[in-house]
PDB file of C-alpha atoms in Angstrom:
ATOM      1  CA  MET U 257     -20.226 -30.967 -49.164  1.00  0.00           C
ATOM      2  CA  TYR U 258     -17.594 -31.183 -46.388  1.00  0.00           C
ATOM      3  CA  THR U 259     -14.893 -33.681 -47.428  1.00  0.00           C
ATOM      4  CA  PHE U 260     -11.869 -32.573 -45.396  1.00  0.00           C
ATOM      5  CA  GLY U 261     -12.202 -35.746 -43.354  1.00  0.00           C
ATOM      6  CA  ASN U 262     -11.722 -38.036 -46.355  1.00  0.00           C
ATOM      7  CA  ILE U 263      -8.699 -36.033 -47.423  1.00  0.00           C
ATOM      8  CA  ILE U 264      -7.137 -35.974 -43.944  1.00  0.00           C
ATOM      9  CA  ARG U 265      -7.541 -39.750 -43.668  1.00  0.00           C
ATOM     10  CA  GLN U 266      -5.900 -40.342 -47.056  1.00  0.00           C
ATOM     11  CA  LEU U 267      -2.994 -38.023 -46.257  1.00  0.00           C
ATOM     12  CA  ARG U 268      -2.515 -39.632 -42.849  1.00  0.00           C
ATOM     13  CA  LYS U 269      -2.395 -43.118 -44.345  1.00  0.00           C
ATOM     14  CA  LYS U 270      -0.018 -42.017 -47.105  1.00  0.00           C
ATOM     15  CA  GLN U 271       2.384 -40.883 -44.393  1.00  0.00           C
ATOM     16  CA  HIS U 272       1.923 -44.126 -42.376  1.00  0.00           C
ATOM     17  CA  LEU U 273       0.509 -42.323 -39.333  1.00  0.00           C
ATOM     18  CA  THR U 274      -2.080 -43.865 -37.021  1.00  0.00           C
ATOM     19  CA  GLN U 275      -5.025 -41.816 -35.774  1.00  0.00           C
ATOM     20  CA  TYR U 276      -3.290 -41.786 -32.391  1.00  0.00           C
ATOM     21  CA  ASP U 277      -0.091 -40.345 -33.946  1.00  0.00           C
ATOM     22  CA  LEU U 278      -1.934 -37.576 -35.772  1.00  0.00           C
ATOM     23  CA  ALA U 279      -4.259 -36.658 -32.896  1.00  0.00           C
ATOM     24  CA  LYS U 280      -1.501 -36.558 -30.251  1.00  0.00           C
ATOM     25  CA  GLY U 281      -1.086 -33.050 -28.856  1.00  0.00           C
ATOM     26  CA  ILE U 282      -3.964 -31.713 -30.985  1.00  0.00           C
ATOM     27  CA  CYS U 283      -7.258 -33.349 -30.042  1.00  0.00           C
ATOM     28  CA  SER U 284      -8.659 -36.647 -28.797  1.00  0.00           C
ATOM     29  CA  GLN U 285      -8.425 -39.688 -31.056  1.00  0.00           C
ATOM     30  CA  SER U 286     -12.223 -39.965 -31.003  1.00  0.00           C
ATOM     31  CA  MET U 287     -12.535 -36.384 -32.259  1.00  0.00           C
ATOM     32  CA  LEU U 288     -10.094 -37.094 -35.087  1.00  0.00           C
ATOM     33  CA  SER U 289     -12.142 -40.173 -35.967  1.00  0.00           C
ATOM     34  CA  ARG U 290     -15.289 -38.016 -36.208  1.00  0.00           C
ATOM     35  CA  ILE U 291     -13.411 -35.479 -38.335  1.00  0.00           C
ATOM     36  CA  GLU U 292     -12.151 -38.194 -40.702  1.00  0.00           C
ATOM     37  CA  ASN U 293     -15.692 -39.589 -40.994  1.00  0.00           C
ATOM     38  CA  ASN U 294     -16.969 -36.106 -41.919  1.00  0.00           C
ATOM     39  CA  GLU U 295     -19.107 -36.080 -38.770  1.00  0.00           C
ATOM     40  CA  GLN U 296     -17.408 -33.043 -37.261  1.00  0.00           C
ATOM     41  CA  ILE U 297     -15.864 -29.945 -38.822  1.00  0.00           C
ATOM     42  CA  PRO U 298     -12.578 -29.030 -37.078  1.00  0.00           C
ATOM     43  CA  ASN U 299     -12.090 -25.491 -35.822  1.00  0.00           C
ATOM     44  CA  ILE U 300      -9.338 -23.457 -37.470  1.00  0.00           C
ATOM     45  CA  VAL U 301      -6.768 -24.095 -34.697  1.00  0.00           C
ATOM     46  CA  ILE U 302      -7.167 -27.878 -34.904  1.00  0.00           C
ATOM     47  CA  LEU U 303      -7.186 -27.733 -38.710  1.00  0.00           C
ATOM     48  CA  GLN U 304      -3.922 -25.748 -38.751  1.00  0.00           C
ATOM     49  CA  GLN U 305      -2.245 -28.162 -36.323  1.00  0.00           C
ATOM     50  CA  VAL U 306      -3.396 -31.208 -38.299  1.00  0.00           C
ATOM     51  CA  CYS U 307      -2.071 -29.618 -41.494  1.00  0.00           C
ATOM     52  CA  GLU U 308       1.269 -28.906 -39.815  1.00  0.00           C
ATOM     53  CA  LYS U 309       1.642 -32.554 -38.803  1.00  0.00           C
ATOM     54  CA  LEU U 310       0.776 -33.615 -42.351  1.00  0.00           C
ATOM     55  CA  ASP U 311       3.332 -31.102 -43.734  1.00  0.00           C
ATOM     56  CA  ILE U 312       0.821 -29.213 -45.859  1.00  0.00           C
ATOM     57  CA  GLU U 313      -0.829 -25.808 -45.619  1.00  0.00           C
ATOM     58  CA  VAL U 314      -4.525 -25.231 -44.980  1.00  0.00           C
ATOM     59  CA  GLN U 315      -4.959 -23.780 -48.466  1.00  0.00           C
ATOM     60  CA  GLN U 316      -3.544 -26.960 -49.972  1.00  0.00           C
ATOM     61  CA  LEU U 317      -6.001 -29.009 -47.942  1.00  0.00           C
ATOM     62  CA  ILE U 318      -8.841 -26.874 -49.288  1.00  0.00           C
ATOM     63  CA  ASN U 319      -7.704 -27.648 -52.832  1.00  0.00           C
ATOM     64  CA  GLU U 320      -6.914 -31.262 -51.999  1.00  0.00           C
ATOM     65  CA  GLU U 321      -9.002 -32.851 -54.756  1.00  0.00           C
ATOM     66  CA  ARG U 322      -6.087 -32.095 -57.057  1.00  0.00           C
ATOM     67  CA  TYR U 323      -3.412 -32.559 -54.413  1.00  0.00           C
ATOM     68  CA  ILE U 324      -4.360 -36.151 -53.565  1.00  0.00           C
ATOM     69  CA  ARG U 325      -4.419 -37.323 -57.181  1.00  0.00           C
ATOM     70  CA  ASP U 326      -1.208 -35.672 -58.300  1.00  0.00           C
ATOM     71  CA  ASP U 327       1.884 -37.719 -58.988  1.00  0.00           C
ATOM     72  CA  SER U 328       3.808 -34.750 -57.607  1.00  0.00           C
ATOM     73  CA  PHE U 329       2.304 -35.265 -54.146  1.00  0.00           C
ATOM     74  CA  SER U 330       3.208 -38.968 -54.140  1.00  0.00           C
ATOM     75  CA  PHE U 331       6.727 -38.084 -55.283  1.00  0.00           C
ATOM     76  CA  ILE U 332       7.257 -35.516 -52.511  1.00  0.00           C
ATOM     77  CA  CYS U 333       5.819 -37.964 -49.950  1.00  0.00           C
ATOM     78  CA  LYS U 334       8.284 -40.615 -51.101  1.00  0.00           C
ATOM     79  CA  LEU U 335      11.174 -38.137 -50.757  1.00  0.00           C
ATOM     80  CA  LYS U 336      10.126 -37.202 -47.218  1.00  0.00           C
ATOM     81  CA  THR U 337       9.812 -40.855 -46.228  1.00  0.00           C
ATOM     82  CA  LEU U 338      13.393 -41.493 -47.391  1.00  0.00           C
ATOM     83  CA  PHE U 339      14.574 -38.372 -45.569  1.00  0.00           C
ATOM     84  CA  PHE U 340      12.944 -39.280 -42.244  1.00  0.00           C
ATOM     85  CA  SER U 341      14.341 -42.820 -42.661  1.00  0.00           C
ATOM     86  CA  ARG U 342      17.790 -41.269 -43.249  1.00  0.00           C
ATOM     87  CA  LYS U 343      18.250 -43.118 -46.538  1.00  0.00           C
ATOM     88  CA  TYR U 344      20.213 -40.239 -48.019  1.00  0.00           C
ATOM     89  CA  GLN U 345      21.763 -42.042 -50.995  1.00  0.00           C
ATOM     90  CA  GLU U 346      18.357 -43.338 -52.108  1.00  0.00           C
ATOM     91  CA  LEU U 347      16.947 -39.854 -51.580  1.00  0.00           C
ATOM     92  CA  LEU U 348      19.670 -38.291 -53.734  1.00  0.00           C
ATOM     93  CA  ASN U 349      19.244 -40.901 -56.473  1.00  0.00           C
ATOM     94  CA  LEU U 350      15.489 -40.316 -56.634  1.00  0.00           C
ATOM     95  CA  ILE U 351      15.881 -36.531 -56.772  1.00  0.00           C
ATOM     96  CA  GLU U 352      18.561 -36.660 -59.473  1.00  0.00           C
ATOM     97  CA  THR U 353      16.449 -39.012 -61.601  1.00  0.00           C
ATOM     98  CA  CYS U 354      13.304 -36.985 -60.839  1.00  0.00           C
ATOM     99  CA  PRO U 355      10.433 -38.634 -62.755  1.00  0.00           C
ATOM    100  CA  ILE U 356       8.190 -35.602 -62.253  1.00  0.00           C
ATOM    101  CA  ASN U 357       8.025 -32.577 -64.547  1.00  0.00           C
ATOM    102  CA  GLN U 358       9.108 -29.820 -62.167  1.00  0.00           C
ATOM    103  CA  ASN U 359       6.810 -27.365 -63.944  1.00  0.00           C
ATOM    104  CA  LYS U 360       3.925 -29.305 -62.368  1.00  0.00           C
ATOM    105  CA  LEU U 361       5.243 -28.737 -58.850  1.00  0.00           C
ATOM    106  CA  GLU U 362       3.790 -25.962 -56.724  1.00  0.00           C
ATOM    107  CA  ASP U 363       6.187 -23.476 -55.130  1.00  0.00           C
ATOM    108  CA  GLN U 364       6.078 -25.184 -51.729  1.00  0.00           C
ATOM    109  CA  GLU U 365       6.779 -28.550 -53.374  1.00  0.00           C
ATOM    110  CA  LYS U 366       9.779 -27.062 -55.204  1.00  0.00           C
ATOM    111  CA  GLN U 367      10.950 -25.600 -51.911  1.00  0.00           C
ATOM    112  CA  MET U 368      10.730 -29.039 -50.312  1.00  0.00           C
ATOM    113  CA  LEU U 369      12.511 -30.670 -53.257  1.00  0.00           C
ATOM    114  CA  TYR U 370      15.533 -28.352 -53.026  1.00  0.00           C
ATOM    115  CA  TYR U 371      15.587 -28.578 -49.230  1.00  0.00           C
ATOM    116  CA  LEU U 372      15.713 -32.382 -49.327  1.00  0.00           C
ATOM    117  CA  TYR U 373      18.286 -32.252 -52.138  1.00  0.00           C
ATOM    118  CA  ALA U 374      20.541 -30.083 -49.948  1.00  0.00           C
ATOM    119  CA  GLN U 375      20.011 -32.391 -46.955  1.00  0.00           C
ATOM    120  CA  SER U 376      21.001 -35.492 -48.927  1.00  0.00           C
ATOM    121  CA  LEU U 377      24.163 -33.806 -50.238  1.00  0.00           C
ATOM    122  CA  TYR U 378      25.132 -32.613 -46.755  1.00  0.00           C
ATOM    123  CA  TYR U 379      24.922 -36.068 -45.197  1.00  0.00           C
ATOM    124  CA  LEU U 380      26.776 -37.595 -48.134  1.00  0.00           C
ATOM    125  CA  GLY U 381      29.696 -35.190 -47.617  1.00  0.00           C
ATOM    126  CA  GLU U 382      29.192 -32.735 -50.488  1.00  0.00           C
ATOM    127  CA  ASP U 383      30.934 -29.339 -50.536  1.00  0.00           C
ATOM    128  CA  ASN U 384      29.265 -26.772 -48.238  1.00  0.00           C
ATOM    129  CA  PHE U 385      29.311 -24.073 -50.930  1.00  0.00           C
ATOM    130  CA  LYS U 386      27.285 -26.251 -53.313  1.00  0.00           C
ATOM    131  CA  ILE U 387      24.784 -27.056 -50.553  1.00  0.00           C
ATOM    132  CA  LEU U 388      24.331 -23.360 -49.719  1.00  0.00           C
ATOM    133  CA  GLU U 389      23.681 -22.617 -53.411  1.00  0.00           C
ATOM    134  CA  ILE U 390      20.923 -25.246 -53.467  1.00  0.00           C
ATOM    135  CA  LEU U 391      19.426 -23.786 -50.280  1.00  0.00           C
ATOM    136  CA  LYS U 392      19.339 -20.394 -52.028  1.00  0.00           C
ATOM    137  CA  GLN U 393      17.177 -22.010 -54.698  1.00  0.00           C
ATOM    138  CA  ALA U 394      14.906 -23.395 -51.978  1.00  0.00           C
ATOM    139  CA  GLU U 395      14.634 -19.947 -50.386  1.00  0.00           C
ATOM    140  CA  SER U 396      13.759 -18.371 -53.737  1.00  0.00           C
ATOM    141  CA  TYR U 397      10.312 -20.007 -53.499  1.00  0.00           C
ATOM    142  CA  ARG U 398       9.547 -18.386 -50.156  1.00  0.00           C
ATOM    143  CA  LYS U 399       6.449 -16.191 -50.274  1.00  0.00           C
ATOM    144  CA  TYR U 400       7.324 -12.883 -48.641  1.00  0.00           C
ATOM    145  CA  GLY U 401       4.795 -10.567 -47.053  1.00  0.00           C
ATOM    146  CA  ARG U 402       3.227 -13.353 -44.983  1.00  0.00           C
ATOM    147  CA  ALA U 403       4.182 -15.379 -41.929  1.00  0.00           C
ATOM    148  CA  ALA U 404       7.076 -17.741 -42.583  1.00  0.00           C
ATOM    149  CA  SER U 405       6.019 -21.339 -43.148  1.00  0.00           C
ATOM    150  CA  LEU U 406       7.476 -24.101 -41.010  1.00  0.00           C
ATOM    151  CA  LEU U 407       9.332 -25.327 -44.104  1.00  0.00           C
ATOM    152  CA  THR U 408      10.971 -21.904 -44.486  1.00  0.00           C
ATOM    153  CA  ILE U 409      12.173 -22.163 -40.872  1.00  0.00           C
ATOM    154  CA  GLN U 410      13.489 -25.688 -41.536  1.00  0.00           C
ATOM    155  CA  ILE U 411      15.442 -24.420 -44.543  1.00  0.00           C
ATOM    156  CA  LEU U 412      16.890 -21.500 -42.601  1.00  0.00           C
ATOM    157  CA  SER U 413      17.905 -23.568 -39.559  1.00  0.00           C
ATOM    158  CA  PHE U 414      19.540 -26.158 -41.814  1.00  0.00           C
ATOM    159  CA  LYS U 415      21.369 -23.304 -43.550  1.00  0.00           C
ATOM    160  CA  GLY U 416      22.689 -22.410 -40.091  1.00  0.00           C
ATOM    161  CA  LYS U 417      23.917 -25.978 -39.651  1.00  0.00           C
ATOM    162  CA  VAL U 418      25.775 -25.850 -42.976  1.00  0.00           C
ATOM    163  CA  ASN U 419      27.361 -22.528 -42.009  1.00  0.00           C
ATOM    164  CA  VAL U 420      28.516 -24.088 -38.725  1.00  0.00           C
ATOM    165  CA  SER U 421      30.276 -26.753 -40.819  1.00  0.00           C
ATOM    166  CA  ALA U 422      31.704 -23.989 -43.028  1.00  0.00           C
ATOM    167  CA  ASP U 423      32.911 -22.095 -39.897  1.00  0.00           C
ATOM    168  CA  ASN U 424      31.064 -18.905 -40.905  1.00  0.00           C
ATOM    169  CA  ASN U 425      30.535 -17.248 -37.524  1.00  0.00           C
ATOM    170  CA  LYS U 426      28.854 -14.099 -38.864  1.00  0.00           C
ATOM    171  CA  ALA U 427      26.307 -16.036 -40.933  1.00  0.00           C
ATOM    172  CA  VAL U 428      25.477 -18.377 -38.027  1.00  0.00           C
ATOM    173  CA  LYS U 429      24.747 -15.413 -35.720  1.00  0.00           C
ATOM    174  CA  MET U 430      22.430 -13.808 -38.279  1.00  0.00           C
ATOM    175  CA  ILE U 431      20.610 -17.051 -39.077  1.00  0.00           C
ATOM    176  CA  LEU U 432      20.135 -17.993 -35.412  1.00  0.00           C
ATOM    177  CA  LYS U 433      18.598 -14.596 -34.667  1.00  0.00           C
ATOM    178  CA  GLU U 434      16.184 -14.955 -37.592  1.00  0.00           C
ATOM    179  CA  VAL U 435      15.211 -18.542 -36.721  1.00  0.00           C
ATOM    180  CA  LEU U 436      14.471 -17.632 -33.084  1.00  0.00           C
ATOM    181  CA  ALA U 437      12.235 -14.763 -34.229  1.00  0.00           C
ATOM    182  CA  MET U 438      10.358 -17.001 -36.673  1.00  0.00           C
ATOM    183  CA  ILE U 439       9.663 -19.906 -34.312  1.00  0.00           C
ATOM    184  CA  GLN U 440       7.771 -17.660 -31.892  1.00  0.00           C
ATOM    185  CA  GLU U 441       4.782 -17.806 -34.260  1.00  0.00           C
ATOM    186  CA  TYR U 442       4.738 -21.604 -34.017  1.00  0.00           C
ATOM    187  CA  ALA U 443       5.508 -22.037 -30.311  1.00  0.00           C
ATOM    188  CA  HIS U 444       1.980 -23.348 -29.590  1.00  0.00           C
ATOM    189  CA  GLN U 445       2.311 -25.954 -32.352  1.00  0.00           C
ATOM    190  CA  SER U 446       5.729 -27.366 -31.437  1.00  0.00           C
ATOM    191  CA  SER U 447       4.621 -30.974 -31.102  1.00  0.00           C
ATOM    192  CA  ASN U 448       5.778 -32.824 -34.220  1.00  0.00           C
ATOM    193  CA  ARG U 449       9.088 -34.432 -35.137  1.00  0.00           C
ATOM    194  CA  ILE U 450      10.189 -31.496 -37.293  1.00  0.00           C
ATOM    195  CA  TRP U 451      10.685 -29.563 -34.056  1.00  0.00           C
ATOM    196  CA  VAL U 452      13.019 -32.234 -32.711  1.00  0.00           C
ATOM    197  CA  GLN U 453      15.327 -31.480 -35.634  1.00  0.00           C
ATOM    198  CA  LEU U 454      14.879 -27.702 -35.234  1.00  0.00           C
ATOM    199  CA  TYR U 455      15.863 -27.887 -31.561  1.00  0.00           C
ATOM    200  CA  TYR U 456      18.956 -29.881 -32.535  1.00  0.00           C
ATOM    201  CA  GLU U 457      20.020 -27.311 -35.127  1.00  0.00           C
ATOM    202  CA  ILE U 458      19.396 -24.362 -32.780  1.00  0.00           C
ATOM    203  CA  SER U 459      21.377 -26.093 -30.023  1.00  0.00           C
ATOM    204  CA  ASN U 460      24.173 -26.839 -32.481  1.00  0.00           C
ATOM    205  CA  MET U 461      24.371 -23.156 -33.504  1.00  0.00           C
ATOM    206  CA  TYR U 462      24.497 -22.017 -29.869  1.00  0.00           C
ATOM    207  CA  LEU U 463      27.261 -24.525 -29.126  1.00  0.00           C
ATOM    208  CA  TYR U 464      29.254 -23.249 -32.109  1.00  0.00           C
ATOM    209  CA  LEU U 465      28.839 -19.698 -30.753  1.00  0.00           C
ATOM    210  CA  ASN U 466      30.089 -20.914 -27.324  1.00  0.00           C
ATOM    211  CA  ASP U 467      26.777 -20.256 -25.543  1.00  0.00           C
ATOM    212  CA  THR U 468      26.706 -23.634 -23.791  1.00  0.00           C
ATOM    213  CA  GLU U 469      23.815 -22.817 -21.426  1.00  0.00           C
ATOM    214  CA  LYS U 470      21.412 -22.067 -24.273  1.00  0.00           C
ATOM    215  CA  ALA U 471      22.800 -24.970 -26.274  1.00  0.00           C
ATOM    216  CA  LEU U 472      21.997 -27.253 -23.332  1.00  0.00           C
ATOM    217  CA  HIS U 473      18.486 -25.784 -22.985  1.00  0.00           C
ATOM    218  CA  TYR U 474      17.559 -26.481 -26.619  1.00  0.00           C
ATOM    219  CA  SER U 475      19.146 -29.933 -26.639  1.00  0.00           C
ATOM    220  CA  LYS U 476      17.042 -30.835 -23.571  1.00  0.00           C
ATOM    221  CA  SER U 477      13.908 -29.477 -25.276  1.00  0.00           C
ATOM    222  CA  GLY U 478      14.585 -31.635 -28.323  1.00  0.00           C
ATOM    223  CA  ILE U 479      15.251 -34.773 -26.260  1.00  0.00           C
ATOM    224  CA  ASN U 480      12.079 -34.262 -24.197  1.00  0.00           C
ATOM    225  CA  LEU U 481       9.967 -33.771 -27.328  1.00  0.00           C
ATOM    226  CA  SER U 482      11.468 -36.852 -28.968  1.00  0.00           C
ATOM    227  CA  LEU U 483      10.661 -38.951 -25.885  1.00  0.00           C
ATOM    228  CA  GLU U 484       7.137 -37.494 -25.625  1.00  0.00           C
ATOM    229  CA  ASN U 485       6.473 -38.477 -29.237  1.00  0.00           C
ATOM    230  CA  GLY U 486       7.947 -41.939 -28.715  1.00  0.00           C
ATOM    231  CA  THR U 487      10.330 -41.541 -31.640  1.00  0.00           C
ATOM    232  CA  PHE U 488      14.069 -42.068 -32.094  1.00  0.00           C
ATOM    233  CA  TYR U 489      14.101 -39.347 -34.765  1.00  0.00           C
ATOM    234  CA  TYR U 490      17.176 -37.169 -34.075  1.00  0.00           C
ATOM    235  CA  LEU U 491      17.309 -38.508 -30.505  1.00  0.00           C
ATOM    236  CA  ASN U 492      20.761 -40.022 -31.004  1.00  0.00           C
ATOM    237  CA  ASP U 493      22.073 -36.747 -32.487  1.00  0.00           C
ATOM    238  CA  LEU U 494      20.625 -34.718 -29.631  1.00  0.00           C
ATOM    239  CA  LEU U 495      22.056 -37.002 -26.960  1.00  0.00           C
ATOM    240  CA  LEU U 496      25.483 -36.919 -28.582  1.00  0.00           C
ATOM    241  CA  LEU U 497      25.289 -33.124 -28.818  1.00  0.00           C
ATOM    242  CA  GLN U 498      24.242 -32.921 -25.171  1.00  0.00           C
ATOM    243  CA  GLY U 499      27.177 -35.143 -24.238  1.00  0.00           C
ATOM    244  CA  ILE U 500      29.539 -32.704 -25.970  1.00  0.00           C
ATOM    245  CA  ILE U 501      27.890 -29.715 -24.255  1.00  0.00           C
ATOM    246  CA  LEU U 502      28.105 -31.319 -20.796  1.00  0.00           C
ATOM    247  CA  SER U 503      31.724 -32.229 -21.450  1.00  0.00           C
ATOM    248  CA  ASP U 504      32.433 -28.571 -22.266  1.00  0.00           C
ATOM    249  CA  LEU U 505      30.689 -27.600 -19.017  1.00  0.00           C
ATOM    250  CA  GLY U 506      32.932 -30.001 -17.073  1.00  0.00           C
ATOM    251  CA  ASN U 507      30.280 -32.665 -16.348  1.00  0.00           C
ATOM    252  CA  LEU U 508      32.463 -35.456 -17.703  1.00  0.00           C
ATOM    253  CA  ASP U 509      30.804 -38.369 -15.872  1.00  0.00           C
ATOM    254  CA  VAL U 510      27.322 -37.487 -17.133  1.00  0.00           C
ATOM    255  CA  ALA U 511      28.696 -36.770 -20.605  1.00  0.00           C
ATOM    256  CA  THR U 512      30.320 -40.218 -20.702  1.00  0.00           C
ATOM    257  CA  ASP U 513      27.043 -41.885 -19.653  1.00  0.00           C
ATOM    258  CA  ILE U 514      25.094 -40.027 -22.343  1.00  0.00           C
ATOM    259  CA  ILE U 515      27.578 -40.944 -25.067  1.00  0.00           C
ATOM    260  CA  ALA U 516      27.282 -44.601 -23.969  1.00  0.00           C
ATOM    261  CA  ILE U 517      23.502 -44.309 -24.434  1.00  0.00           C
ATOM    262  CA  THR U 518      24.007 -42.987 -27.974  1.00  0.00           C
ATOM    263  CA  GLU U 519      26.076 -46.059 -28.806  1.00  0.00           C
ATOM    264  CA  SER U 520      23.258 -48.300 -27.548  1.00  0.00           C
ATOM    265  CA  LEU U 521      20.694 -46.378 -29.607  1.00  0.00           C
ATOM    266  CA  LYS U 522      22.921 -46.679 -32.651  1.00  0.00           C
ATOM    267  CA  ARG U 523      23.048 -50.465 -32.241  1.00  0.00           C
ATOM    268  CA  ILE U 524      19.252 -50.596 -31.844  1.00  0.00           C
ATOM    269  CA  SER U 525      18.857 -48.495 -34.984  1.00  0.00           C
ATOM    270  CA  LEU U 526      21.176 -50.764 -36.978  1.00  0.00           C
ATOM    271  CA  TYR U 527      19.278 -53.825 -35.717  1.00  0.00           C
ATOM    272  CA  GLU U 528      15.934 -52.329 -36.815  1.00  0.00           C
ATOM    273  CA  GLU U 529      17.304 -51.639 -40.310  1.00  0.00           C
ATOM    274  CA  LYS U 530      18.205 -55.329 -40.851  1.00  0.00           C
TER     275      LYS U 530
END
């Protein structure tokens, strides 16, 4: 019996997404409602895009009877919620006191665990070398011989960001080239908030390599996507980065205006956290 709909609904609710949020850029809300009620079977393109927004792979959805029940899934969901909320200290504490037996985690879940571990350490000011070692562990769970997953691209682009901080020009060039090649496979699916962060990291690498025109292009792409999705996720970072880029290009008045906007967004963000 077809039960994907039940599973999609449960996953959506676990991630605090409305039907409108999940359907946006993929299909109509009414179609998603029919899918969730098991009244319509999604075609493979829609199924892949829904899975991408839910941060799982189609194969995992097929085996979801186990995936929904598992404590490991709830644990990973909790980690991602803390990450997207930018609660890095809480994220680090939860990872370091991991209540889940890691032997029960699937390879993609282990990949996500190490990726989020590296992210929390980066934003809490840990040594770049240690962060890169943890990212190596995340990359060790990559399945070669198949198309790179979106998570693999996230890990690689974040590795580029860490190498920018470490001032490793050669590594940044190599990583940027690889990331740009990988994202071509996902260009038609670039609608969720993960891409906002990817555009930021690509723009940041281009700025480091002194290619301000391409840095500006990707920062604009990230800002537009953030606004289309109605989310502040990474918007402040992108605007600040764009302000720096425009300043480098000599557009000081516009750069000053943009940086003023970032200060306003920061105050709004702090108000919402209270």
